[in-house]
XYZ file of C-alpha atoms in Angstrom:
705
model
C -28.638 -22.572 21.646
C -25.538 -22.872 24.153
C -22.457 -21.682 23.430
C -19.043 -23.415 24.479
C -16.726 -20.631 23.320
C -16.460 -18.927 26.656
C -15.066 -22.569 27.855
C -11.770 -21.497 27.261
C -9.604 -19.608 29.979
C -7.581 -17.516 27.287
C -10.250 -17.099 23.747
C -13.161 -14.807 25.145
C -14.613 -12.129 22.275
C -16.411 -8.974 22.933
C -19.723 -9.477 23.654
C -21.410 -8.183 20.410
C -19.404 -10.642 18.310
C -20.333 -13.550 20.602
C -24.060 -12.722 20.444
C -23.410 -11.932 16.415
C -21.335 -15.541 16.821
C -24.668 -17.052 18.467
C -27.176 -15.075 15.489
C -25.729 -14.175 12.138
C -22.429 -15.759 12.565
C -22.942 -18.976 13.352
C -24.976 -19.267 9.699
C -21.921 -17.314 7.822
C -19.987 -19.659 9.968
C -21.669 -22.803 8.663
C -21.447 -21.681 5.076
C -18.384 -21.560 5.542
C -17.939 -24.568 7.191
C -19.454 -25.924 3.877
C -16.705 -24.804 1.883
C -14.142 -26.296 4.286
C -16.165 -29.869 3.297
C -15.998 -28.907 -0.662
C -12.209 -28.485 -0.025
C -11.445 -31.442 1.992
C -13.378 -33.782 -0.366
C -11.990 -32.999 -3.049
C -10.754 -36.298 -4.723
C -7.157 -36.771 -4.540
C -5.949 -34.556 -2.061
C -4.176 -36.390 0.601
C -2.413 -38.178 -2.495
C -1.337 -34.336 -3.945
C 0.308 -33.767 -0.813
C 2.560 -36.558 -0.937
C 3.340 -35.488 -4.497
C 4.071 -31.754 -3.101
C 6.016 -33.131 -0.585
C 7.932 -35.316 -2.791
C 8.584 -32.604 -5.545
C 9.248 -29.841 -2.424
C 12.535 -32.443 -1.428
C 14.235 -30.449 -4.802
C 13.504 -26.902 -3.027
C 12.634 -23.422 -4.002
C 8.974 -22.506 -5.442
C 8.383 -27.073 -5.225
C 9.214 -26.114 -1.284
C 7.101 -23.304 -1.055
C 4.097 -25.219 -2.263
C 3.400 -27.601 0.007
C 4.624 -25.418 2.822
C 2.008 -23.207 1.223
C -0.987 -26.042 1.343
C 0.033 -27.168 4.754
C -1.006 -23.386 5.799
C -3.850 -22.728 4.369
C -5.801 -26.793 4.971
C -4.412 -26.482 8.565
C -6.115 -23.555 8.499
C -8.961 -25.070 7.257
C -8.920 -27.122 10.004
C -8.998 -24.747 12.459
C -12.512 -23.443 10.815
C -14.199 -27.358 11.718
C -12.624 -26.660 14.736
C -14.019 -23.152 15.990
C -17.295 -24.374 14.095
C -17.664 -27.973 16.456
C -17.835 -25.312 18.957
C -20.926 -23.515 18.184
C -22.076 -26.779 17.612
C -22.397 -26.715 13.822
C -22.660 -30.289 12.524
C -19.921 -31.808 10.068
C -19.810 -34.656 8.298
C -18.055 -37.755 10.230
C -16.214 -38.531 6.420
C -14.997 -34.690 7.078
C -12.822 -35.451 11.052
C -11.579 -38.757 9.149
C -9.605 -36.393 5.788
C -9.348 -33.403 8.350
C -7.403 -35.665 11.496
C -5.389 -37.244 8.402
C -3.937 -34.004 7.819
C -3.181 -33.260 10.775
C -0.765 -36.125 11.429
C 0.435 -35.682 7.784
C 1.796 -32.697 9.070
C 3.236 -33.924 12.390
C 5.026 -36.242 10.468
C 7.340 -33.233 9.253
C 10.826 -33.407 10.653
C 10.997 -29.811 10.326
C 8.309 -26.472 9.563
C 11.152 -24.758 7.050
C 9.771 -24.273 3.651
C 11.445 -21.015 2.518
C 14.149 -20.092 4.450
C 16.728 -23.430 5.148
C 19.386 -22.101 2.254
C 20.142 -18.679 3.893
C 23.911 -18.589 5.104
C 23.164 -18.940 8.256
C 20.804 -21.574 7.599
C 17.177 -21.134 9.086
C 16.162 -23.368 11.343
C 12.205 -21.179 10.820
C 10.125 -19.512 8.664
C 7.137 -17.863 8.161
C 5.900 -21.160 7.738
C 6.914 -22.449 10.677
C 5.450 -19.798 12.960
C 1.332 -19.652 10.684
C 1.595 -23.665 10.676
C 2.373 -23.606 14.154
C -0.436 -21.430 15.055
C -3.137 -23.462 13.833
C -1.895 -26.961 15.369
C -1.900 -25.127 18.295
C -5.241 -23.074 18.195
C -6.950 -26.705 16.863
C -5.115 -28.558 19.530
C -6.808 -25.863 22.299
C -10.658 -27.410 22.101
C -12.259 -30.325 21.915
C -13.437 -31.983 19.052
C -13.575 -35.265 16.539
C -9.992 -34.648 15.394
C -9.412 -36.590 18.934
C -5.587 -34.871 18.828
C -2.890 -36.219 21.334
C -2.510 -32.382 23.033
C 0.776 -33.274 24.815
C 2.308 -34.816 21.502
C 1.435 -32.038 19.235
C 2.018 -29.957 22.564
C 5.829 -31.216 22.240
C 6.147 -31.024 18.368
C 5.437 -27.418 18.652
C 8.034 -26.827 20.914
C 9.799 -28.730 18.700
C 9.262 -27.698 15.607
C 7.932 -24.571 15.953
C 8.540 -22.319 19.064
C 11.507 -23.158 20.052
C 13.466 -23.001 16.124
C 11.679 -20.062 16.663
C 13.989 -19.005 19.710
C 16.593 -20.239 19.066
C 16.799 -17.894 15.289
C 14.382 -14.751 16.587
C 14.524 -13.847 20.495
C 16.611 -16.234 22.398
C 19.691 -13.443 22.643
C 22.539 -16.488 23.034
C 21.744 -18.327 19.611
C 19.035 -15.380 17.512
C 21.202 -14.989 14.335
C 18.352 -11.819 12.819
C 18.061 -8.291 14.486
C 15.202 -5.671 13.210
C 17.965 -3.711 10.933
C 18.131 -7.352 8.698
C 14.545 -8.819 9.027
C 12.551 -5.941 11.430
C 9.264 -5.278 9.230
C 6.513 -8.168 8.652
C 9.149 -11.224 8.958
C 9.436 -10.076 12.947
C 6.525 -9.899 13.701
C 4.345 -12.225 11.298
C 6.855 -14.575 12.942
C 7.116 -13.845 16.653
C 3.788 -13.201 16.716
C 2.993 -15.848 15.348
C 5.099 -17.649 18.332
C 3.707 -15.947 21.182
C -0.018 -17.174 20.144
C 1.315 -19.965 19.984
C 2.488 -19.657 23.069
C -0.501 -18.743 24.292
C -2.274 -21.341 23.188
C -0.652 -23.799 24.277
C -0.852 -22.327 27.910
C 2.641 -20.680 28.264
C 1.564 -17.426 29.371
C 5.111 -16.320 30.599
C 6.417 -17.048 27.409
C 3.591 -15.654 25.483
C 4.323 -12.118 27.648
C 7.482 -12.234 27.082
C 7.461 -12.431 22.742
C 4.857 -9.341 23.469
C 7.874 -6.832 24.700
C 9.794 -7.544 21.917
C 6.644 -6.767 19.855
C 7.136 -3.252 21.774
C 10.638 -3.274 20.320
C 9.349 -4.087 16.738
C 6.218 -0.956 16.635
C 9.086 1.831 18.371
C 11.843 0.829 15.361
C 13.152 4.322 14.555
C 15.237 2.626 11.509
C 18.660 2.635 11.051
C 20.263 4.844 7.794
C 23.411 2.828 7.006
C 21.507 -0.229 6.566
C 19.015 1.520 4.635
C 15.924 0.950 6.833
C 13.117 3.283 7.480
C 11.051 2.876 11.095
C 7.949 0.683 10.046
C 5.540 2.894 11.019
C 4.928 7.493 11.085
C 3.867 9.572 13.654
C 0.900 10.104 10.938
C 0.088 6.570 11.927
C 0.968 4.440 8.576
C 3.013 1.647 7.749
C 6.804 1.239 5.493
C 5.667 -1.426 3.075
C 2.493 -0.623 1.313
C -1.360 -1.304 2.773
C -1.514 -5.325 1.719
C 1.938 -5.647 3.603
C 0.816 -2.827 6.189
C -1.850 -5.641 7.564
C -0.228 -8.573 7.080
C 2.753 -7.010 9.405
C -0.201 -6.000 12.262
C -2.473 -9.285 11.973
C -0.477 -11.000 14.438
C 0.576 -8.579 16.848
C -3.281 -7.950 17.143
C -4.859 -11.365 17.444
C -1.698 -11.568 20.070
C -3.491 -9.100 22.060
C -7.118 -9.722 20.986
C -6.024 -13.411 22.752
C -3.588 -11.138 26.194
C -5.670 -8.150 27.068
C -2.552 -7.164 29.203
C -1.484 -5.939 25.276
C -2.638 -3.244 25.107
C -2.506 -1.336 21.898
C -2.449 1.843 22.823
C -0.688 3.662 24.086
C 1.923 0.811 24.575
C 2.574 0.063 20.203
C 1.168 2.549 19.561
C -0.822 6.099 20.063
C -3.588 7.061 19.448
C -3.081 9.617 17.142
C -0.390 7.121 15.374
C -4.056 5.066 15.124
C -6.564 7.481 13.797
C -3.586 7.925 11.204
C -3.878 3.998 10.470
C -7.181 4.069 9.861
C -7.113 7.373 7.840
C -4.768 5.798 6.167
C -6.252 2.556 4.801
C -9.496 4.566 4.554
C -7.432 5.549 1.122
C -6.442 2.127 0.640
C -9.468 1.217 -2.265
C -11.014 3.273 -4.798
C -14.252 3.012 -5.640
C -15.759 2.275 -9.322
C -19.031 4.626 -10.890
C -20.205 0.662 -10.931
C -20.251 0.809 -6.215
C -17.125 -2.423 -6.906
C -14.271 -1.270 -4.644
C -10.620 -1.580 -6.373
C -7.602 -1.260 -5.020
C -4.212 1.370 -5.098
C -2.259 -1.210 -6.335
C 0.970 1.010 -5.316
C 4.486 -1.974 -4.719
C 3.474 -5.590 -3.950
C -0.543 -5.338 -4.251
C -1.870 -7.495 -6.423
C -5.654 -7.407 -8.015
C -6.955 -9.578 -5.883
C -6.374 -7.877 -2.506
C -8.505 -7.992 0.531
C -9.328 -6.574 3.522
C -8.264 -8.599 7.067
C -11.191 -7.929 9.189
C -8.893 -8.652 12.261
C -6.792 -6.156 10.947
C -9.691 -3.343 10.200
C -12.220 -4.415 12.889
C -9.532 -3.683 16.117
C -8.661 -0.442 14.681
C -11.938 1.118 14.228
C -12.485 -0.200 17.593
C -8.996 1.455 18.494
C -10.115 4.512 16.796
C -13.494 4.379 17.937
C -13.796 5.368 14.693
C -17.550 3.586 13.021
C -17.101 5.496 9.358
C -14.409 3.428 9.126
C -16.273 -0.396 10.844
C -18.887 0.430 7.867
C -16.311 0.795 4.776
C -14.597 -2.462 6.994
C -18.041 -4.427 6.539
C -18.336 -2.639 2.848
C -15.127 -4.025 1.321
C -14.923 -7.367 3.505
C -19.651 -8.657 4.412
C -18.288 -11.794 5.636
C -15.131 -13.422 7.487
C -12.884 -15.703 6.280
C -10.610 -17.257 8.862
C -11.001 -17.853 12.497
C -10.250 -15.209 14.008
C -11.691 -12.831 11.535
C -14.472 -14.661 12.781
C -13.493 -14.234 16.750
C -12.788 -10.429 16.352
C -15.291 -9.609 14.241
C -17.949 -6.238 15.084
C -20.881 -6.533 14.117
C -21.497 -2.967 12.348
C -24.667 -2.167 14.633
C -21.764 -2.455 17.590
C -22.510 -0.220 20.038
C -19.003 0.805 21.231
C -18.475 2.406 18.547
C -19.507 5.672 18.374
C -21.701 7.069 15.052
C -20.070 10.735 15.363
C -16.856 11.224 13.208
C -13.389 10.234 15.457
C -11.589 11.935 17.637
C -8.702 13.874 15.648
C -12.388 15.301 13.671
C -11.084 18.439 14.318
C -8.275 18.289 13.014
C -8.211 18.743 8.608
C -7.746 15.030 7.568
C -4.420 13.605 6.581
C -3.066 13.894 3.204
C 0.725 13.536 3.951
C 2.385 10.043 4.637
C 6.137 10.300 4.366
C 7.208 7.096 5.910
C 4.689 4.991 3.296
C 5.232 7.394 0.594
C 1.740 8.100 -0.004
C -0.529 11.410 -0.423
C -3.485 11.651 -1.077
C -4.405 14.522 -3.194
C -8.287 16.086 -4.290
C -11.126 15.450 -3.129
C -13.905 13.243 -3.938
C -14.789 13.301 -7.762
C -10.803 13.306 -8.200
C -8.458 11.565 -6.582
C -4.447 11.719 -7.019
C -3.032 9.316 -5.365
C 1.267 10.250 -5.271
C 3.937 7.828 -4.090
C 6.808 9.163 -2.778
C 9.093 6.856 -0.999
C 12.025 4.019 -0.946
C 12.883 1.293 -2.681
C 13.120 -1.814 -1.206
C 12.059 -5.121 -1.473
C 8.247 -5.065 -1.289
C 8.251 -0.944 -2.455
C 8.832 -0.597 -6.250
C 11.103 1.900 -7.968
C 8.356 4.615 -8.172
C 8.750 7.486 -6.766
C 6.768 10.317 -8.438
C 4.137 7.370 -9.236
C 0.669 8.103 -9.402
C -3.342 6.667 -9.825
C -6.043 9.136 -11.156
C -9.372 8.745 -10.769
C -12.520 11.262 -11.891
C -15.798 10.470 -11.837
C -15.576 7.265 -10.177
C -12.608 5.829 -13.428
C -9.424 5.536 -12.891
C -7.574 6.623 -15.850
C -4.330 6.420 -14.424
C -2.840 3.187 -13.149
C -0.145 1.419 -11.184
C 0.657 -1.939 -12.203
C 1.279 -3.784 -9.010
C 2.484 -6.440 -8.522
C 2.842 -10.387 -10.655
C 3.924 -13.702 -8.472
C 7.232 -12.827 -6.860
C 8.281 -16.638 -8.384
C 7.430 -15.044 -12.876
C 10.756 -13.424 -13.765
C 8.174 -10.066 -14.545
C 8.261 -9.332 -11.247
C 11.936 -8.154 -10.702
C 12.389 -7.157 -14.824
C 8.803 -5.077 -15.077
C 6.315 -4.749 -11.865
C 9.424 -3.277 -9.810
C 11.473 -1.198 -12.430
C 10.486 2.107 -13.116
C 8.844 0.996 -16.797
C 5.438 0.457 -14.924
C 4.783 3.004 -13.641
C 3.823 6.614 -14.489
C 7.089 8.443 -13.954
C 9.360 10.565 -15.783
C 12.669 9.833 -15.953
C 16.713 8.280 -17.670
C 16.044 4.711 -18.482
C 19.836 4.230 -19.318
C 20.604 6.268 -15.142
C 18.188 3.761 -13.590
C 19.165 1.314 -11.066
C 19.937 -2.080 -12.792
C 16.336 -4.064 -11.188
C 17.722 -7.455 -9.799
C 17.138 -9.435 -7.033
C 20.228 -8.063 -5.376
C 19.119 -4.660 -6.079
C 15.694 -5.602 -4.445
C 17.365 -6.731 -1.280
C 19.940 -3.930 -1.066
C 17.491 -0.881 -1.654
C 19.285 2.410 -2.646
C 20.816 4.719 -0.455
C 18.332 7.880 -1.785
C 14.459 7.737 -1.340
C 11.672 8.961 -3.096
C 10.615 12.630 -0.848
C 6.994 14.633 -0.707
C 9.488 17.637 -0.142
C 5.597 20.421 -0.168
C 2.229 20.000 0.019
C 0.099 23.202 0.003
C -3.822 23.971 0.051
C -5.749 26.708 -0.482
C -10.420 26.542 -1.410
C -8.437 26.843 -5.859
C -5.517 24.855 -5.890
C -3.827 21.834 -4.459
C 0.284 21.951 -4.561
C 2.435 18.539 -4.343
C 6.380 18.253 -4.884
C 7.790 15.191 -5.130
C 11.822 14.655 -4.984
C 11.766 11.335 -7.537
C 15.941 11.490 -8.307
C 15.381 7.655 -7.089
C 14.415 6.812 -10.763
C 17.352 7.365 -12.265
C 19.501 6.298 -9.312
C 20.422 9.776 -8.100
C 22.289 10.279 -11.312
C 20.397 13.277 -12.116
C 21.269 16.959 -11.469
C 17.436 17.590 -10.178
C 14.481 15.380 -10.792
C 11.164 16.928 -9.473
C 7.530 16.974 -10.498
C 5.384 18.652 -9.339
C 0.631 18.063 -9.180
C -1.240 21.413 -9.236
C -5.050 20.018 -8.604
C -6.915 22.680 -10.032
C -10.455 23.354 -8.837
C -10.168 19.307 -7.829
C -11.638 19.370 -11.636
C -8.595 19.330 -13.209
C -4.450 18.096 -12.764
C -1.521 19.151 -13.629
C 1.274 17.295 -13.717
C 5.441 19.238 -14.202
C 8.604 17.269 -14.539
C 11.476 19.835 -14.109
C 14.660 17.409 -14.963
C 18.224 18.068 -15.248
C 21.079 15.656 -16.240
C 25.262 15.943 -15.798
C 25.467 15.171 -19.316
C 23.027 15.097 -22.088
C 20.334 12.348 -22.126
C 17.420 10.891 -23.154
C 14.444 11.798 -20.749
C 10.959 9.823 -20.300
C 7.876 10.064 -19.511
C 4.986 6.992 -18.993
C 1.017 6.959 -18.640
C -0.480 3.547 -17.911
C -4.434 3.326 -18.510
C -6.738 0.394 -18.604
C -9.167 2.002 -20.845
C -9.445 2.546 -24.468
C -7.103 5.022 -26.120
C -7.097 7.574 -28.676
C -4.029 10.330 -29.809
C -4.773 12.775 -31.139
C -2.809 12.315 -34.819
C -2.843 16.119 -36.237
C -1.031 17.258 -32.614
C 0.777 14.150 -31.641
C 0.779 16.054 -28.199
C -3.383 15.287 -27.150
C -4.753 12.897 -26.493
C -8.682 11.115 -25.315
C -9.719 8.140 -22.723
C -12.937 6.351 -23.143
C -14.953 4.713 -20.667
C -18.081 3.673 -21.687
C -18.805 7.611 -22.740
C -17.085 8.798 -19.589
C -14.198 11.229 -20.979
C -10.350 11.918 -19.839
C -8.341 14.222 -22.372
C -4.503 14.919 -22.237
C -2.954 17.233 -22.830
C 1.225 17.011 -23.288
C 3.885 19.604 -23.122
C 7.943 19.035 -23.724
C 10.609 22.477 -23.168
C 12.518 20.189 -25.990
C 10.889 18.092 -28.365
C 10.200 14.887 -27.666
C 7.635 12.086 -29.398
C 4.634 10.189 -28.183
C 4.272 6.636 -28.676
C 1.752 4.910 -27.708
C 2.739 0.723 -26.350
C 0.705 -2.338 -25.011
C 1.075 -2.660 -21.224
C 1.180 -4.858 -18.325
C -1.320 -3.683 -16.115
C -1.409 -6.956 -13.156
C -2.345 -10.509 -13.026
C -5.072 -12.252 -13.152
C -5.334 -15.138 -10.899
C -7.837 -16.997 -9.363
C -6.624 -18.832 -5.647
C -7.850 -21.771 -5.395
C -7.618 -23.559 -1.876
C -4.219 -24.435 -1.605
C -3.579 -20.288 -2.389
C -1.394 -21.101 -4.868
C -2.300 -18.076 -6.900
C -1.914 -19.285 -10.450
C -2.357 -16.325 -12.393
C -5.231 -17.522 -15.248
C -4.532 -14.189 -17.523
C -3.401 -10.334 -17.041
C -5.110 -6.677 -16.894
C -3.728 -5.237 -20.091
C -4.217 -1.498 -20.603
C -2.090 0.788 -22.855
C 0.967 3.325 -22.184
C 1.270 6.697 -23.433
C 5.399 6.746 -23.677
C 7.021 10.054 -24.297
C 10.830 10.565 -25.218
C 12.989 12.465 -25.702
C 14.432 12.485 -29.375
C 17.793 14.216 -28.417
C 19.999 13.813 -25.398
C 19.399 17.508 -23.609
C 20.561 18.284 -20.572
C 17.416 20.218 -19.211
C 13.698 18.959 -19.825
C 10.276 20.004 -18.953
C 7.360 17.617 -19.171
C 4.105 18.352 -18.850
C 0.555 17.116 -18.076
C -3.007 19.004 -18.107
C -5.016 15.732 -17.919
C -9.321 15.578 -16.351
C -12.430 16.158 -17.966
C -13.102 18.656 -16.608
C -11.567 21.344 -18.202
C -11.444 23.087 -21.723
C -9.715 25.889 -23.804
C -6.488 24.510 -23.261
C -3.189 25.942 -24.198
C 0.363 25.877 -23.521
C 2.754 28.146 -24.377
C 6.678 28.464 -24.095
C 8.258 31.911 -24.144
C 11.563 33.531 -23.508
C 10.426 33.614 -19.874
C 8.939 30.620 -19.035
C 6.688 28.223 -20.402
C 2.379 28.599 -19.763
C -0.741 27.010 -19.395
C -3.863 28.662 -20.103
C -7.333 26.848 -19.649
C -10.917 26.887 -18.425
C -13.006 24.947 -15.895
C -16.377 25.983 -15.521
C -16.733 30.029 -15.151
C -13.282 30.148 -13.620
C -10.138 31.221 -16.277
C -6.845 29.632 -15.520
C -3.390 30.903 -16.191
C -0.202 29.348 -15.108
C 3.343 30.641 -15.249
C 6.672 28.830 -14.800
C 9.473 30.889 -14.165
C 12.104 30.095 -16.341
C 15.216 31.644 -14.245
C 13.662 28.868 -11.039
C 15.005 25.419 -12.572
C 18.698 25.970 -10.316
C 20.310 26.382 -12.868
C 20.835 30.443 -11.203
C 20.041 28.360 -7.700
C 22.577 30.623 -5.504
C 21.618 33.369 -7.453
C 18.280 35.461 -7.926
C 15.356 34.010 -10.207
C 13.691 38.032 -10.740
C 11.541 37.493 -13.527
C 8.410 39.311 -15.298
C 5.319 37.985 -16.561
C 1.804 39.815 -16.818
C 3.903 43.013 -15.207
C 4.083 41.198 -11.897
C 7.746 40.636 -10.490
C 8.536 38.078 -8.700
C 11.347 35.425 -8.077
C 8.184 32.826 -7.903
C 9.344 29.261 -9.294
C 5.652 30.163 -10.507
C 2.770 31.924 -10.711
C -0.851 31.205 -10.864
C -3.336 33.953 -12.116
C -7.722 32.641 -11.592
C -10.097 34.863 -12.685
C -13.769 33.664 -11.428
C -17.692 35.637 -11.224
C -15.084 39.149 -11.145
C -13.157 38.312 -8.115
C -9.299 38.091 -9.486
C -7.328 35.966 -7.583
C -3.059 35.527 -7.354
C -1.515 32.057 -5.958
C 2.494 32.541 -5.368
C 4.654 29.700 -5.741
C 8.676 29.622 -3.602
C 8.776 32.751 -3.828
C 9.743 36.008 -1.305
C 7.723 38.895 -2.782
C 5.553 39.777 -5.295
C 5.792 43.223 -6.950
C 3.750 45.500 -9.414
C 3.926 48.967 -10.222
C 5.236 49.653 -7.290
C 3.139 47.692 -4.744
C 4.231 45.095 -2.290
C 1.776 41.888 -3.118
C 3.623 39.836 -0.762
C 6.847 39.820 0.867
C 9.017 37.621 2.979
C 12.317 37.011 3.693
C 12.047 33.371 2.938
C 10.483 31.956 -0.335
C 7.125 30.511 1.462
C 5.338 27.416 -0.141
C 2.454 29.113 -1.604
C 0.952 32.928 -0.937
C -2.341 33.481 -2.213
C -2.858 37.070 -2.818
C -6.656 38.661 -3.322
C -5.953 40.514 -6.549
C -9.540 42.586 -6.306
C -9.611 43.333 -3.342
C -5.789 45.349 -3.141
C -7.256 46.599 -6.544
C -10.421 48.394 -4.686
C -8.645 49.660 -1.578
């Protein structure tokens, strides 16, 4: 078979991709063509489009619907055109329907389906770029569609490229800046326009638009406008995994078409690229049944699938064969045209099987810009969220997802259809997340707040890790609108087997504090103690042991953990049900100024007990043959912030926030958390003029000397 792909002056797949397209890829594309044929052969397709167009004149979600239909159907036509270049046979009847879809699209006066009612009115939006790009690709090739290329080019300049220039890139007329629309919309629209220009043969204009993407990648944020940088130096993207791919797919497609757009170092550094692959390697958790489930912080639905046109180029750029293997596991076959054209077979010789170039460094665990931290190990993982509340990020500082032994015990609700009232009133609010806060002080969760954001943002304040203990501190003030005097959440991962979550909360006026824990697993509360519960998944158990300094009531409520959608060929994604679960709801019985909430969870501990003593709060437990004792200093919770918080525990004199004692196989180790000194019997075990994050002290060695 002779492929005609190489006849394009601008579309040139990598040699291994060309080889794959000529062999296994051709069969995959042929199957994809059969899917497209089934979609286009549906009875009443064109009548449906006409009805949607008429309904769209009323505006609102009806207009989104016809816009989505046009977007998806024109993307399907791209598959047909690519298949024709590979000499894959397509029935004439399908080409006839495809021709009608093209003519139907060209009959629109404008390609704006979601933004024309803004003030000032927009001439372009996401649909403008997406539909225009598809038409440009379709007209780029010879095919039975018999497109009048000059007519299509004129249409695209008038309805796509000129409106985008007027709104987004032309200094004389533009209305958008990086401080207002500088996250995913900017890269999708400007990148899409650049690709359209490139496909139309206007390389000079495509190059000019690519230069504007330089500024988008390097955007530093603007505190006055509550805008964070798009990318962190660690490589992560601000708006979660799914929207990171959405923001990157057009620039990476453009770089595929224009080799002068070198992603490294022009747009991101090699270090950032390696960080991106590390960040994305945490996007999914593998269950004990082998299936993958997304970590759904922010606007990530249950149906989230990766974009291969993002993952495969990142694997190439980072020279990371392991990441490419993961991409193939998560999405074994391409779906859209650019996934086919940018597909990297696992057998590609261009990638090394050795670890990525930054493997000499410790794995990144903290990604501040996206507000994600990854704790634990392969057996027990805790993913923690602490970032801004804005648009696609929810009010979820301190929320976490817990997986142990291949079972997700604590989950996040993710999102639903944006037009549903539950999106604002539930999914993006604290109530849908595993958080501790004061509901009466939480920001009013409404569309205005979603757009304006908050002046405070969740932050990771401290992270330390030893062989047996990992510590993370999170600032959770945004949950209560920044109105608390103190809102800190600690995560202590012990032995990689158990997790302690400690909430240190203080208000200016007495309040009722709440803590939430969401799970999709079966749940049984211990009626005898009212402070224990057990989660069960096919005989695998996870125990929960609660503690409250001031009295709190534990109740179990039903909870929704995301929409279950079955997207149709038009990408409308109507929900067909919901993932149902439970919420453990823990509420202070009467208003108090301060509250300490503790949770011990996991499936690998025993003999656990919480204690409330005069000088602090204690937890003792056993993990395997290791005995652990945790003491949190009552004086170190902020109420003596500018005085010494000196206290004593088990003969240790210290100003530490907490001490951990571990005894295993005759070896005794002490860990001091945020301490400037630890002494015992007049002997200095640790001393520093500034509190250290986490200090490990080998008591056995000291005793022997």
